[in-house]
Amino acid sequence: MTTLFGTYRLGDLTLPNRVVMAPMTRVRAAAGGLATPSMATYYAQRATAGLIVTEGVQPSLLGQSNPGTPGLHTDEQVAAWRPVTAAVHTNGGRIFAQLMHGGRVSHPETTGTQPVGPSALAATGDVFTPTGPQPAPVPRALDTGEVAGQAQSYAQAARRAVDAGFDGVELHGANGYLISQFLSSNANRRTDRYGGSVANRIRFAVEAVSATVDAIGGARTGIRLSPGGTFWGVEETDVAELYAALLAELSRLDLGYIHLEATTDTEVLVGLRRAWPGALIMNPVLPMGAKQTGRDDADRWLGLGADLISFGRAFIANPDLVERLRNGLPIAPVDDATYYQGGDQGYLTYPAYQYAA
């Protein structure tokens, strides 16, 4: 029987357990998208995870979604990340950077330019800006000739990630951001080779992943997906067909992994597990939903064929989450008011479990 605490070979890495720290936006970066010493401490505190996947990192200024998030598109950003990756490695950990292009989920006040998307259709809801939440603006639809450049932005950031000491990268193909927008049947109303049919709507994702694999190798590349997810107003009317087609194309690239969110029926997700020949990270509960992932959820999905299990909110409040799960210790609650407030409170101030003297 597969156990959460057994080792796992992921590409060239040997993971000491199957617990993955999921990517979570914390908006603690300094001006210019620079990683900070506090970020080094935060990730190093959680280095007992089999694998850490960072918060979303913009691959370009155009790709920045929220203020206060880090980037990997300047030399200064690369230099700022090196102490973070070094701290994780010193503590025995492994860390991938999640590359997140926000696409239409952005604002001119954040980036200084109009957001872009597959079509000139605004996201649903308010986006974060330096002056507070504002309605999502209508993006500029990318010209056909521009799309390849956006796909290449992931590859360029991946090269910088390796230069910064990361063990690999995860493309954010989920939750209504740029790759997800191209996959969508309502955010993507294009009539060129990137829109309409399933084969066309998966094209951008495949090109972005292919470019990244060419840049740093398949073993160091993963992608996170949210089949059927409705974040920021995206819809997918053909979930099973869409993702089966996408995984069939990605299976040719020898990726390190795919990372699925529990955003559709278990039957569909299990079908994707069976269709995918490589490593699968499963996030067993709806991101930001009412329930946090627990040991029972992890064991269930290991039984259903997942290789690794990602935990989100539990890792915020429990830097020693692996030990707590292993020994059946209480999981401390998280203060959601501190998710995005900045500063070290609610970031570095959660303690490891205190055993009785």
Coordinates of C-alpha atoms in Angstrom, one line a residue:
M1 CA 0.0 0.0 0.0
T2 CA 1.3 3.5 -0.9
T3 CA 2.0 5.6 2.1
L4 CA 2.2 9.3 2.4
F5 CA 5.6 9.0 4.1
G6 CA 7.4 6.7 1.6
T7 CA 10.1 8.1 -0.7
Y8 CA 9.3 8.9 -4.3
R9 CA 11.6 9.4 -7.3
L10 CA 10.5 12.6 -9.2
G11 CA 12.7 13.1 -12.2
D12 CA 16.2 13.5 -10.9
L13 CA 15.0 14.1 -7.3
T14 CA 14.4 11.7 -4.5
L15 CA 11.6 13.0 -2.4
P16 CA 11.7 11.8 1.3
N17 CA 7.9 11.7 1.4
R18 CA 4.9 12.3 -0.8
V19 CA 3.7 15.5 0.9
V20 CA 3.8 18.6 -1.4
M21 CA 3.5 22.2 -0.3
A22 CA 1.0 23.6 -2.7
P23 CA 1.5 27.0 -4.3
M24 CA -0.2 29.8 -2.3
T25 CA -0.1 33.6 -3.0
R26 CA 1.2 35.5 0.0
V27 CA 2.1 38.9 -1.5
R28 CA 5.2 39.4 0.6
A29 CA 7.6 40.4 -2.2
A30 CA 9.5 43.7 -2.2
A31 CA 9.2 46.4 -4.8
G32 CA 10.3 45.3 -8.2
G33 CA 9.0 41.8 -7.6
L34 CA 12.0 40.8 -5.4
A35 CA 12.1 37.9 -3.1
T36 CA 13.0 38.8 0.5
P37 CA 14.8 37.3 3.5
S38 CA 11.4 36.7 5.1
M39 CA 10.5 34.6 2.1
A40 CA 13.7 32.6 2.5
T41 CA 12.8 31.9 6.2
Y42 CA 9.2 31.0 5.3
Y43 CA 10.1 28.4 2.7
A44 CA 13.0 27.0 4.7
Q45 CA 10.7 26.5 7.7
R46 CA 8.7 24.1 5.5
A47 CA 11.6 22.3 3.8
T48 CA 10.6 18.9 5.3
A49 CA 7.9 18.7 2.5
G50 CA 8.8 16.2 -0.1
L51 CA 8.5 19.1 -2.6
I52 CA 7.7 22.8 -2.2
V53 CA 5.9 24.6 -5.0
T54 CA 6.2 28.4 -4.5
E55 CA 3.6 31.0 -4.8
G56 CA 2.8 32.2 -8.3
V57 CA 5.8 34.0 -9.9
Q58 CA 5.2 36.2 -12.8
P59 CA 7.2 35.3 -15.9
S60 CA 7.0 38.9 -17.2
L61 CA 5.7 42.3 -16.0
L62 CA 2.7 41.9 -18.3
G63 CA 2.0 38.6 -16.6
Q64 CA 1.8 40.0 -13.1
S65 CA -1.6 39.5 -11.6
N66 CA -1.4 41.0 -8.1
P67 CA 0.7 43.7 -6.5
G68 CA 3.3 42.4 -4.0
T69 CA 4.1 39.2 -6.0
P70 CA 7.6 38.1 -7.0
G71 CA 8.9 37.8 -10.5
L72 CA 11.5 35.9 -12.5
H73 CA 12.1 38.2 -15.5
T74 CA 15.0 40.4 -14.3
D75 CA 18.5 39.8 -13.2
E76 CA 17.7 41.4 -9.9
Q77 CA 14.8 39.0 -9.3
V78 CA 17.1 36.0 -10.0
A79 CA 19.6 37.3 -7.5
A80 CA 16.9 37.9 -4.9
W81 CA 15.6 34.3 -5.2
R82 CA 19.0 32.7 -4.7
P83 CA 19.0 33.1 -0.9
V84 CA 15.5 31.5 -0.9
T85 CA 16.5 28.4 -2.8
A86 CA 19.8 28.1 -0.9
A87 CA 17.9 28.3 2.5
V88 CA 15.5 25.5 1.4
H89 CA 18.4 23.3 0.1
T90 CA 20.4 23.9 3.3
N91 CA 17.4 22.6 5.3
G92 CA 17.3 19.5 3.0
G93 CA 14.4 20.6 0.9
R94 CA 13.5 20.7 -2.8
I95 CA 11.7 23.7 -4.4
F96 CA 10.0 24.4 -7.7
A97 CA 8.9 27.9 -8.8
Q98 CA 5.3 28.2 -10.0
L99 CA 5.2 30.3 -13.1
M100 CA 2.0 32.3 -13.2
H101 CA 0.9 34.6 -16.1
G102 CA -2.3 36.3 -14.9
G103 CA -3.5 37.2 -18.4
R104 CA -6.8 39.1 -18.1
V105 CA -6.7 38.8 -14.2
S106 CA -4.6 41.9 -13.8
H107 CA -5.0 45.7 -13.9
P108 CA -3.1 48.7 -15.4
E109 CA -2.5 50.1 -11.9
T110 CA -0.5 46.9 -11.2
T111 CA 1.6 46.6 -14.4
G112 CA 1.3 49.9 -16.1
T113 CA -0.3 48.4 -19.2
Q114 CA -3.6 46.9 -20.3
P115 CA -3.8 43.2 -19.4
V116 CA -4.0 40.7 -22.3
G117 CA -6.0 37.6 -22.9
P118 CA -7.2 35.2 -25.6
S119 CA -10.2 37.5 -26.2
A120 CA -11.4 41.0 -25.2
L121 CA -13.6 39.6 -22.4
A122 CA -13.2 40.7 -18.8
A123 CA -12.8 38.3 -15.9
T124 CA -15.6 38.0 -13.4
G125 CA -15.1 39.9 -10.1
D126 CA -12.7 42.4 -8.6
V127 CA -8.9 42.2 -9.0
F128 CA -6.3 43.4 -6.5
T129 CA -4.6 46.6 -7.3
P130 CA -2.2 48.9 -5.4
T131 CA -5.2 51.1 -4.4
G132 CA -7.5 48.2 -3.5
P133 CA -9.9 45.9 -5.3
Q134 CA -11.3 47.1 -8.6
P135 CA -13.4 45.5 -11.3
A136 CA -11.5 43.4 -13.7
P137 CA -10.8 45.4 -16.8
V138 CA -11.4 44.3 -20.4
P139 CA -8.1 42.8 -21.7
R140 CA -6.6 43.4 -25.0
A141 CA -7.0 40.3 -27.2
L142 CA -3.6 38.9 -28.2
D143 CA -2.9 39.0 -32.0
T144 CA -2.1 35.5 -33.4
G145 CA 1.5 36.6 -33.9
E146 CA 1.8 37.6 -30.3
V147 CA 0.7 34.3 -28.7
A148 CA 3.9 32.4 -29.2
G149 CA 5.8 35.2 -27.4
Q150 CA 3.6 34.7 -24.3
A151 CA 4.2 31.0 -24.5
Q152 CA 8.0 31.7 -24.6
S153 CA 7.7 33.9 -21.5
Y154 CA 7.3 30.7 -19.4
A155 CA 10.5 29.2 -20.9
Q156 CA 12.5 32.4 -20.4
A157 CA 11.4 32.5 -16.7
A158 CA 12.2 28.8 -16.4
R159 CA 15.8 29.4 -17.4
R160 CA 16.0 32.2 -14.9
A161 CA 14.5 29.9 -12.2
V162 CA 17.2 27.3 -12.8
D163 CA 19.8 30.1 -12.6
A164 CA 18.2 31.2 -9.3
G165 CA 18.7 27.7 -7.9
F166 CA 15.2 26.2 -8.3
D167 CA 15.0 22.4 -8.8
G168 CA 12.3 23.0 -11.5
V169 CA 9.2 24.9 -12.4
E170 CA 5.4 24.4 -12.4
L171 CA 3.4 26.2 -15.0
H172 CA 0.2 27.6 -13.6
G173 CA -2.4 26.2 -16.0
A174 CA -5.3 26.5 -13.6
N175 CA -7.7 28.8 -11.8
G176 CA -8.6 31.2 -14.5
Y177 CA -5.2 32.6 -15.4
L178 CA -3.7 32.8 -18.9
I179 CA -3.3 29.1 -19.8
S180 CA -6.7 28.4 -18.2
Q181 CA -8.2 31.3 -20.2
F182 CA -7.0 29.7 -23.5
L183 CA -8.5 26.3 -22.4
S184 CA -11.8 27.9 -21.5
S185 CA -14.9 27.7 -23.7
N186 CA -16.1 31.2 -22.7
A187 CA -13.0 33.3 -22.0
N188 CA -11.6 32.1 -25.4
R189 CA -13.7 33.2 -28.3
R190 CA -10.9 33.2 -30.8
T191 CA -11.4 32.1 -34.4
D192 CA -7.8 31.5 -35.3
R193 CA -5.6 28.4 -34.5
Y194 CA -5.8 29.0 -30.8
G195 CA -9.6 29.0 -30.4
G196 CA -12.8 27.1 -31.1
S197 CA -12.1 23.4 -31.2
V198 CA -10.6 21.4 -28.3
A199 CA -7.4 20.9 -30.4
N200 CA -7.1 24.6 -30.8
R201 CA -7.9 25.6 -27.3
I202 CA -5.2 23.2 -25.8
R203 CA -2.6 24.6 -28.3
F204 CA -1.3 27.5 -26.1
A205 CA -0.9 25.2 -23.1
V206 CA 1.1 22.7 -25.1
E207 CA 3.2 25.4 -26.7
A208 CA 4.0 26.9 -23.3
V209 CA 5.0 23.6 -21.8
S210 CA 6.9 22.5 -24.9
A211 CA 8.9 25.7 -24.8
T212 CA 9.7 25.2 -21.1
V213 CA 10.8 21.6 -21.7
D214 CA 13.1 22.7 -24.5
A215 CA 14.5 25.3 -22.1
I216 CA 15.2 23.3 -18.9
G217 CA 14.1 19.7 -19.6
G218 CA 11.0 17.7 -19.0
A219 CA 12.0 16.3 -15.7
R220 CA 12.2 19.8 -14.2
T221 CA 8.8 20.8 -15.6
G222 CA 5.3 20.3 -14.3
I223 CA 1.9 21.9 -14.8
R224 CA -1.0 22.6 -12.5
L225 CA -4.6 22.2 -13.9
S226 CA -8.1 22.7 -12.6
P227 CA -10.4 20.7 -14.8
G228 CA -13.9 22.2 -14.8
G229 CA -12.9 25.0 -12.5
T230 CA -14.8 28.3 -12.6
F231 CA -12.3 30.7 -11.1
W232 CA -12.5 34.3 -12.3
G233 CA -15.5 33.3 -14.5
V234 CA -14.0 30.8 -16.8
E235 CA -16.1 27.9 -18.0
E236 CA -15.2 24.6 -19.8
T237 CA -18.1 22.8 -21.4
D238 CA -16.2 19.7 -22.4
V239 CA -14.1 18.9 -19.4
A240 CA -13.3 15.2 -20.0
E241 CA -12.6 15.6 -23.7
L242 CA -10.6 18.8 -23.2
Y243 CA -8.3 17.4 -20.6
A244 CA -7.9 14.0 -22.1
A245 CA -6.7 15.7 -25.3
L246 CA -4.4 18.0 -23.3
L247 CA -2.8 15.1 -21.4
A248 CA -2.4 13.1 -24.6
E249 CA -0.3 15.9 -26.0
L250 CA 1.6 16.5 -22.8
S251 CA 2.4 12.8 -22.4
R252 CA 4.9 13.1 -25.3
L253 CA 7.0 15.6 -23.4
D254 CA 8.2 13.4 -20.5
L255 CA 7.1 15.9 -17.9
G256 CA 8.1 15.7 -14.2
Y257 CA 4.4 15.7 -13.2
I258 CA 0.9 17.1 -13.6
H259 CA -0.8 18.6 -10.6
L260 CA -4.6 18.3 -10.6
E261 CA -7.1 20.2 -8.4
A262 CA -10.3 18.6 -7.2
T263 CA -12.4 20.9 -9.3
T264 CA -14.5 18.3 -11.1
D265 CA -16.1 14.9 -10.5
T266 CA -13.9 12.2 -9.0
E267 CA -14.8 9.9 -11.9
V268 CA -13.3 12.4 -14.4
L269 CA -10.2 12.9 -12.3
V270 CA -9.6 9.2 -11.9
G271 CA -10.0 8.9 -15.7
L272 CA -7.3 11.5 -16.1
R273 CA -5.1 9.6 -13.7
R274 CA -5.5 6.5 -15.7
A275 CA -4.7 8.4 -18.9
W276 CA -1.6 10.1 -17.6
P277 CA 1.5 7.9 -17.8
G278 CA 3.7 10.0 -15.5
A279 CA 3.7 11.3 -11.9
L280 CA 0.5 12.9 -10.6
I281 CA 0.3 15.3 -7.7
M282 CA -3.3 15.6 -6.4
N283 CA -4.8 18.5 -4.5
P284 CA -7.7 16.6 -3.0
V285 CA -10.0 19.5 -2.0
L286 CA -11.3 22.6 -3.8
P287 CA -8.8 25.4 -3.5
M288 CA -10.1 28.1 -1.0
G289 CA -13.2 25.9 -0.4
A290 CA -14.7 25.2 3.0
K291 CA -12.6 22.1 3.7
Q292 CA -8.8 21.8 4.1
T293 CA -6.9 18.7 2.9
G294 CA -6.5 16.2 5.7
R295 CA -4.8 12.9 6.2
D296 CA -7.9 11.0 5.1
D297 CA -8.1 12.9 1.9
A298 CA -4.5 12.2 1.2
D299 CA -4.8 8.5 1.8
R300 CA -7.9 8.2 -0.3
W301 CA -6.2 9.8 -3.3
L302 CA -3.1 7.7 -2.9
G303 CA -5.5 4.7 -3.1
L304 CA -7.0 6.2 -6.2
G305 CA -3.6 6.3 -7.9
A306 CA -2.1 9.7 -7.1
D307 CA 1.7 9.6 -6.5
L308 CA 1.9 12.8 -4.4
I309 CA -0.5 14.9 -2.4
S310 CA -0.4 18.7 -2.1
F311 CA -1.5 20.5 1.0
G312 CA -2.2 24.3 0.9
R313 CA -3.6 26.1 3.9
A314 CA -2.4 23.5 6.4
F315 CA 1.1 24.4 5.4
I316 CA 0.6 28.1 6.3
A317 CA -0.1 27.4 9.9
N318 CA 1.9 24.3 10.3
P319 CA 5.5 24.6 9.1
D320 CA 6.1 21.1 10.5
L321 CA 3.1 19.7 8.7
V322 CA 4.9 16.5 7.6
E323 CA 5.7 15.6 11.3
R324 CA 2.2 16.4 12.4
L325 CA 0.7 14.2 9.7
R326 CA 3.2 11.4 10.4
N327 CA 2.5 11.4 14.2
G328 CA -1.2 12.2 14.2
L329 CA -0.6 15.5 15.9
P330 CA -3.2 18.3 15.9
I331 CA -3.2 20.6 12.8
A332 CA -3.2 24.2 13.9
P333 CA -5.8 26.5 12.4
V334 CA -4.8 29.2 10.0
D335 CA -5.7 32.9 10.4
D336 CA -7.1 33.8 6.9
A337 CA -6.9 37.5 7.8
T338 CA -3.1 37.2 7.4
Y339 CA -3.0 35.6 4.0
Y340 CA -2.3 38.8 2.1
Q341 CA -1.7 41.5 4.7
G342 CA 2.1 41.6 4.3
G343 CA 4.7 41.5 7.1
D344 CA 5.9 38.6 9.1
Q345 CA 2.8 38.2 11.4
G346 CA 0.9 35.2 10.1
Y347 CA 3.8 34.4 7.9
L348 CA 6.8 33.5 10.0
T349 CA 5.0 33.4 13.4
Y350 CA 3.4 29.9 13.3
P351 CA 5.4 27.6 15.6
A352 CA 6.2 24.0 15.2
Y353 CA 4.3 21.6 17.5
Q354 CA 5.2 22.1 21.1
Y355 CA 5.6 18.7 22.9
A356 CA 4.8 18.6 26.6
A357 CA 7.9 18.8 28.8

